[in-house]
């Protein structure tokens, strides 16, 4: 109930005025059945503008820190993120990563739309970063198609590191569903999983118009690689059919 109240009454109308969202390819979202929505990630508000333009409810996997705060503020945030359709996951080690995939598979098994950010974190500078293979493994294990989603302009409405929202224009582009059934039975093969996620990232790059960087966004944020380093010229590869 709270999800729809936030969408249509408490937050949706305000976001519609601030971001004036427009869409392309919305017809690719099926009326029913499971689907993975693989989106680039520019701002926190990606997780609000995307559900705003899709009629069906979207469930996102969110880091557990959003749900473990203390005090009144912590309890409110935990309730809020749950109300707007986010499910907590632990991303600290390999076991927790597998648990996250199990949670995602359960959500898809219930016939729901699952929203995922293959970059793993928000872009530190507006460019598109290397995708992590968890989404690829999930798609291969479940056989669920992937719809690439390009969020454009959310980092203008919700600038990283800035408080509050600004007026702007948000565009949400949906690509054609991507079917990876040709790789059936190959989940766990790291070369196949890398080929699959690279194919997804290629579509995101094409839809969004972002510059692609062959580095993990988290490594740049943590200082493991220099953010000013010249990105690799390698583009995400398209897996052969």
mmCIF file of C-alpha atoms in Angstrom:
data_model
loop_
_atom_site.group_PDB
_atom_site.id
_atom_site.type_symbol
_atom_site.label_atom_id
_atom_site.label_comp_id
_atom_site.label_asym_id
_atom_site.label_seq_id
_atom_site.Cartn_x
_atom_site.Cartn_y
_atom_site.Cartn_z
ATOM 1 C CA UNK A 1 0.000 0.000 0.000
ATOM 2 C CA UNK A 2 2.732 2.491 0.958
ATOM 3 C CA UNK A 3 4.522 1.913 -2.347
ATOM 4 C CA UNK A 4 1.524 3.162 -4.308
ATOM 5 C CA UNK A 5 0.855 6.033 -1.891
ATOM 6 C CA UNK A 6 4.427 7.269 -2.309
ATOM 7 C CA UNK A 7 4.237 6.837 -6.076
ATOM 8 C CA UNK A 8 0.922 8.527 -6.760
ATOM 9 C CA UNK A 9 0.351 10.869 -3.804
ATOM 10 C CA UNK A 10 3.277 11.518 -1.460
ATOM 11 C CA UNK A 11 6.261 11.739 -3.817
ATOM 12 C CA UNK A 12 5.256 11.064 -7.406
ATOM 13 C CA UNK A 13 3.535 14.385 -8.149
ATOM 14 C CA UNK A 14 6.478 16.351 -6.720
ATOM 15 C CA UNK A 15 9.028 14.370 -8.744
ATOM 16 C CA UNK A 16 6.915 14.807 -11.861
ATOM 17 C CA UNK A 17 7.102 18.591 -11.450
ATOM 18 C CA UNK A 18 10.812 18.705 -10.568
ATOM 19 C CA UNK A 19 12.078 16.199 -13.138
ATOM 20 C CA UNK A 20 9.381 16.361 -15.863
ATOM 21 C CA UNK A 21 10.195 12.734 -16.753
ATOM 22 C CA UNK A 22 9.767 11.477 -20.283
ATOM 23 C CA UNK A 23 10.177 7.919 -21.518
ATOM 24 C CA UNK A 24 11.213 5.974 -24.583
ATOM 25 C CA UNK A 25 10.582 2.268 -25.124
ATOM 26 C CA UNK A 26 8.132 1.839 -22.267
ATOM 27 C CA UNK A 27 6.270 -0.684 -24.416
ATOM 28 C CA UNK A 28 9.089 -3.175 -23.779
ATOM 29 C CA UNK A 29 7.949 -3.616 -20.164
ATOM 30 C CA UNK A 30 5.624 -6.655 -20.101
ATOM 31 C CA UNK A 31 2.258 -6.409 -18.387
ATOM 32 C CA UNK A 32 3.118 -9.432 -16.249
ATOM 33 C CA UNK A 33 5.881 -11.916 -15.576
ATOM 34 C CA UNK A 34 9.440 -11.619 -14.273
ATOM 35 C CA UNK A 35 11.985 -9.318 -15.854
ATOM 36 C CA UNK A 36 15.332 -7.845 -14.821
ATOM 37 C CA UNK A 37 15.650 -4.091 -15.329
ATOM 38 C CA UNK A 38 19.376 -3.333 -15.670
ATOM 39 C CA UNK A 39 19.989 0.371 -15.237
ATOM 40 C CA UNK A 40 22.936 2.725 -15.247
ATOM 41 C CA UNK A 41 23.276 4.572 -11.944
ATOM 42 C CA UNK A 42 23.827 8.328 -11.789
ATOM 43 C CA UNK A 43 22.003 9.382 -8.614
ATOM 44 C CA UNK A 44 20.030 8.158 -5.609
ATOM 45 C CA UNK A 45 16.870 9.371 -7.328
ATOM 46 C CA UNK A 46 17.283 6.754 -10.071
ATOM 47 C CA UNK A 47 15.445 4.399 -7.720
ATOM 48 C CA UNK A 48 12.531 6.840 -7.528
ATOM 49 C CA UNK A 49 12.207 8.116 -11.090
ATOM 50 C CA UNK A 50 12.331 4.617 -12.591
ATOM 51 C CA UNK A 51 9.356 3.325 -10.547
ATOM 52 C CA UNK A 52 7.556 6.592 -11.257
ATOM 53 C CA UNK A 53 7.383 5.885 -15.008
ATOM 54 C CA UNK A 54 6.709 2.115 -14.851
ATOM 55 C CA UNK A 55 3.161 1.037 -14.052
ATOM 56 C CA UNK A 56 4.201 -2.214 -12.396
ATOM 57 C CA UNK A 57 5.874 -2.348 -9.009
ATOM 58 C CA UNK A 58 9.671 -2.623 -9.120
ATOM 59 C CA UNK A 59 11.702 -4.269 -6.377
ATOM 60 C CA UNK A 60 15.300 -3.111 -5.918
ATOM 61 C CA UNK A 61 18.125 -4.798 -4.051
ATOM 62 C CA UNK A 62 19.622 -2.212 -1.680
ATOM 63 C CA UNK A 63 22.674 -2.333 0.568
ATOM 64 C CA UNK A 64 21.822 -3.438 4.094
ATOM 65 C CA UNK A 65 23.261 -0.254 5.605
ATOM 66 C CA UNK A 66 20.087 1.544 4.539
ATOM 67 C CA UNK A 67 18.110 -0.649 6.943
ATOM 68 C CA UNK A 68 20.405 -0.843 9.972
ATOM 69 C CA UNK A 69 20.554 2.746 11.193
ATOM 70 C CA UNK A 70 19.902 3.476 14.851
ATOM 71 C CA UNK A 71 17.534 5.814 16.602
ATOM 72 C CA UNK A 72 14.373 7.360 15.249
ATOM 73 C CA UNK A 73 16.030 8.375 11.976
ATOM 74 C CA UNK A 74 17.389 4.860 11.408
ATOM 75 C CA UNK A 75 14.020 3.254 12.026
ATOM 76 C CA UNK A 76 12.300 5.735 9.738
ATOM 77 C CA UNK A 77 14.760 5.130 6.894
ATOM 78 C CA UNK A 78 14.410 1.352 7.252
ATOM 79 C CA UNK A 79 10.627 1.698 7.045
ATOM 80 C CA UNK A 80 10.858 4.149 4.137
ATOM 81 C CA UNK A 81 13.159 1.992 1.983
ATOM 82 C CA UNK A 82 10.957 -1.028 2.627
ATOM 83 C CA UNK A 83 7.833 0.964 1.760
ATOM 84 C CA UNK A 84 9.236 2.107 -1.590
ATOM 85 C CA UNK A 85 10.089 -1.421 -2.674
ATOM 86 C CA UNK A 86 13.709 -2.012 -1.673
ATOM 87 C CA UNK A 87 15.011 -5.265 -0.200
ATOM 88 C CA UNK A 88 18.162 -5.274 1.982
ATOM 89 C CA UNK A 89 21.187 -7.326 0.938
ATOM 90 C CA UNK A 90 24.594 -7.821 2.521
ATOM 91 C CA UNK A 91 27.482 -7.262 0.094
ATOM 92 C CA UNK A 92 30.456 -7.832 2.395
ATOM 93 C CA UNK A 93 31.732 -11.219 1.166
ATOM 94 C CA UNK A 94 31.214 -14.084 -1.263
ATOM 95 C CA UNK A 95 28.618 -15.843 0.914
ATOM 96 C CA UNK A 96 26.545 -12.681 1.243
ATOM 97 C CA UNK A 97 26.818 -12.087 -2.506
ATOM 98 C CA UNK A 98 25.340 -15.538 -3.150
ATOM 99 C CA UNK A 99 22.610 -14.813 -0.610
ATOM 100 C CA UNK A 100 21.803 -11.630 -2.530
ATOM 101 C CA UNK A 101 21.489 -13.607 -5.759
ATOM 102 C CA UNK A 102 19.235 -16.105 -4.003
ATOM 103 C CA UNK A 103 17.020 -13.234 -2.834
ATOM 104 C CA UNK A 104 16.922 -11.833 -6.359
ATOM 105 C CA UNK A 105 16.023 -15.256 -7.800
ATOM 106 C CA UNK A 106 13.187 -15.561 -5.267
ATOM 107 C CA UNK A 107 11.792 -12.167 -6.308
ATOM 108 C CA UNK A 108 11.881 -13.174 -9.973
ATOM 109 C CA UNK A 109 10.338 -16.524 -9.101
ATOM 110 C CA UNK A 110 7.356 -14.585 -7.775
ATOM 111 C CA UNK A 111 6.889 -13.036 -11.210
ATOM 112 C CA UNK A 112 8.071 -9.564 -10.205
ATOM 113 C CA UNK A 113 10.143 -6.842 -11.854
ATOM 114 C CA UNK A 114 13.621 -6.634 -10.348
ATOM 115 C CA UNK A 115 15.661 -3.458 -10.642
ATOM 116 C CA UNK A 116 19.463 -3.820 -10.608
ATOM 117 C CA UNK A 117 22.458 -1.541 -11.127
ATOM 118 C CA UNK A 118 25.189 -3.635 -12.790
ATOM 119 C CA UNK A 119 27.840 -0.997 -12.011
ATOM 120 C CA UNK A 120 27.282 -1.846 -8.341
ATOM 121 C CA UNK A 121 27.329 1.776 -7.166
ATOM 122 C CA UNK A 122 26.623 5.276 -8.449
ATOM 123 C CA UNK A 123 28.936 6.650 -11.104
ATOM 124 C CA UNK A 124 31.495 8.998 -9.506
ATOM 125 C CA UNK A 125 31.608 11.310 -12.529
ATOM 126 C CA UNK A 126 28.669 10.640 -14.835
ATOM 127 C CA UNK A 127 30.483 8.100 -17.011
ATOM 128 C CA UNK A 128 29.424 4.464 -17.429
ATOM 129 C CA UNK A 129 31.626 1.996 -15.555
ATOM 130 C CA UNK A 130 32.392 -1.699 -15.899
ATOM 131 C CA UNK A 131 29.544 -4.043 -15.008
ATOM 132 C CA UNK A 132 29.749 -6.696 -12.310
ATOM 133 C CA UNK A 133 28.846 -10.232 -13.272
ATOM 134 C CA UNK A 134 26.235 -10.898 -10.565
ATOM 135 C CA UNK A 135 23.448 -9.722 -12.870
ATOM 136 C CA UNK A 136 24.737 -11.994 -15.635
ATOM 137 C CA UNK A 137 24.768 -15.024 -13.341
ATOM 138 C CA UNK A 138 21.237 -14.244 -12.186
ATOM 139 C CA UNK A 139 19.981 -13.959 -15.771
ATOM 140 C CA UNK A 140 21.662 -17.230 -16.741
ATOM 141 C CA UNK A 141 20.449 -19.139 -13.678
ATOM 142 C CA UNK A 142 16.831 -17.977 -13.937
ATOM 143 C CA UNK A 143 16.471 -17.629 -17.707
ATOM 144 C CA UNK A 144 14.759 -14.271 -17.171
ATOM 145 C CA UNK A 145 15.296 -11.662 -19.927
ATOM 146 C CA UNK A 146 17.077 -8.388 -19.193
ATOM 147 C CA UNK A 147 15.756 -4.970 -20.188
ATOM 148 C CA UNK A 148 18.489 -2.296 -20.333
ATOM 149 C CA UNK A 149 17.424 1.033 -18.839
ATOM 150 C CA UNK A 150 19.216 4.344 -19.355
ATOM 151 C CA UNK A 151 18.605 7.051 -16.758
ATOM 152 C CA UNK A 152 19.482 10.470 -18.168
ATOM 153 C CA UNK A 153 19.454 13.726 -16.224
ATOM 154 C CA UNK A 154 18.890 12.341 -12.728
ATOM 155 C CA UNK A 155 22.331 13.604 -11.697
ATOM 156 C CA UNK A 156 21.178 17.114 -12.635
ATOM 157 C CA UNK A 157 17.972 16.877 -10.607
ATOM 158 C CA UNK A 158 19.809 15.110 -7.764
ATOM 159 C CA UNK A 159 23.505 16.172 -7.991
ATOM 160 C CA UNK A 160 25.828 13.704 -6.198
ATOM 161 C CA UNK A 161 27.027 15.118 -2.887
ATOM 162 C CA UNK A 162 24.396 17.862 -2.847
ATOM 163 C CA UNK A 163 21.377 18.077 -0.576
ATOM 164 C CA UNK A 164 17.951 18.634 -2.012
ATOM 165 C CA UNK A 165 16.609 18.443 -5.555
ATOM 166 C CA UNK A 166 16.897 20.817 -8.479
ATOM 167 C CA UNK A 167 14.612 21.388 -11.434
ATOM 168 C CA UNK A 168 15.666 19.560 -14.573
ATOM 169 C CA UNK A 169 14.552 17.095 -17.207
ATOM 170 C CA UNK A 170 14.807 13.347 -16.635
ATOM 171 C CA UNK A 171 14.637 10.896 -19.521
ATOM 172 C CA UNK A 172 14.240 7.156 -19.025
ATOM 173 C CA UNK A 173 15.037 4.975 -22.044
ATOM 174 C CA UNK A 174 14.142 1.279 -22.171
ATOM 175 C CA UNK A 175 15.846 -1.043 -24.624
ATOM 176 C CA UNK A 176 14.514 -4.250 -26.152
ATOM 177 C CA UNK A 177 14.527 -7.301 -23.848
ATOM 178 C CA UNK A 178 17.809 -9.192 -24.053
ATOM 179 C CA UNK A 179 17.492 -12.976 -24.182
ATOM 180 C CA UNK A 180 20.524 -14.999 -23.095
ATOM 181 C CA UNK A 181 18.973 -18.448 -23.496
ATOM 182 C CA UNK A 182 21.745 -19.333 -25.968
ATOM 183 C CA UNK A 183 23.993 -19.653 -22.895
ATOM 184 C CA UNK A 184 21.647 -22.006 -21.029
ATOM 185 C CA UNK A 185 23.528 -24.214 -18.582
ATOM 186 C CA UNK A 186 26.631 -22.005 -18.542
ATOM 187 C CA UNK A 187 25.938 -20.032 -15.366
ATOM 188 C CA UNK A 188 29.114 -20.019 -13.298
ATOM 189 C CA UNK A 189 31.391 -19.828 -16.326
ATOM 190 C CA UNK A 190 33.190 -16.564 -15.696
ATOM 191 C CA UNK A 191 34.007 -15.989 -19.364
ATOM 192 C CA UNK A 192 30.373 -16.385 -20.389
ATOM 193 C CA UNK A 193 29.187 -14.225 -17.500
ATOM 194 C CA UNK A 194 31.652 -11.504 -18.499
ATOM 195 C CA UNK A 195 30.438 -11.691 -22.110
ATOM 196 C CA UNK A 196 26.817 -11.381 -20.970
ATOM 197 C CA UNK A 197 27.370 -8.392 -18.695
ATOM 198 C CA UNK A 198 29.507 -6.684 -21.339
ATOM 199 C CA UNK A 199 26.642 -7.074 -23.778
ATOM 200 C CA UNK A 200 24.303 -5.442 -21.268
ATOM 201 C CA UNK A 201 26.769 -2.596 -20.642
ATOM 202 C CA UNK A 202 27.123 -2.042 -24.382
ATOM 203 C CA UNK A 203 23.366 -1.526 -24.636
ATOM 204 C CA UNK A 204 23.428 0.854 -21.673
ATOM 205 C CA UNK A 205 26.228 2.818 -23.305
ATOM 206 C CA UNK A 206 24.281 2.987 -26.564
ATOM 207 C CA UNK A 207 21.041 4.073 -24.883
ATOM 208 C CA UNK A 208 22.544 6.593 -22.468
ATOM 209 C CA UNK A 209 25.265 8.081 -24.663
ATOM 210 C CA UNK A 210 27.694 7.873 -21.737
ATOM 211 C CA UNK A 211 31.426 7.440 -22.129
ATOM 212 C CA UNK A 212 32.447 3.940 -21.097
ATOM 213 C CA UNK A 213 35.259 3.361 -18.584
ATOM 214 C CA UNK A 214 36.743 -0.137 -18.257
ATOM 215 C CA UNK A 215 37.157 0.199 -14.494
ATOM 216 C CA UNK A 216 34.892 -0.648 -11.566
ATOM 217 C CA UNK A 217 33.197 2.459 -10.150
ATOM 218 C CA UNK A 218 33.719 1.197 -6.587
ATOM 219 C CA UNK A 219 37.492 0.975 -7.152
ATOM 220 C CA UNK A 220 37.560 4.578 -8.326
ATOM 221 C CA UNK A 221 35.532 5.736 -5.320
ATOM 222 C CA UNK A 222 37.769 3.848 -2.897
ATOM 223 C CA UNK A 223 40.918 5.232 -4.470
ATOM 224 C CA UNK A 224 42.183 1.851 -5.675
ATOM 225 C CA UNK A 225 42.579 3.401 -9.119
ATOM 226 C CA UNK A 226 42.986 7.057 -9.956
ATOM 227 C CA UNK A 227 39.789 8.731 -11.086
ATOM 228 C CA UNK A 228 41.879 10.877 -13.401
ATOM 229 C CA UNK A 229 43.487 7.849 -15.036
ATOM 230 C CA UNK A 230 42.892 7.585 -18.769
ATOM 231 C CA UNK A 231 40.161 4.968 -19.288
ATOM 232 C CA UNK A 232 40.799 1.894 -21.379
ATOM 233 C CA UNK A 233 39.808 2.149 -24.994
ATOM 234 C CA UNK A 234 38.202 -1.293 -24.747
ATOM 235 C CA UNK A 235 34.447 -1.160 -25.233
ATOM 236 C CA UNK A 236 32.037 -3.625 -23.648
ATOM 237 C CA UNK A 237 32.041 -6.624 -25.931
ATOM 238 C CA UNK A 238 28.931 -8.020 -27.536
ATOM 239 C CA UNK A 239 28.672 -11.753 -26.982
ATOM 240 C CA UNK A 240 28.525 -13.787 -30.140
ATOM 241 C CA UNK A 241 25.321 -15.614 -30.883
#
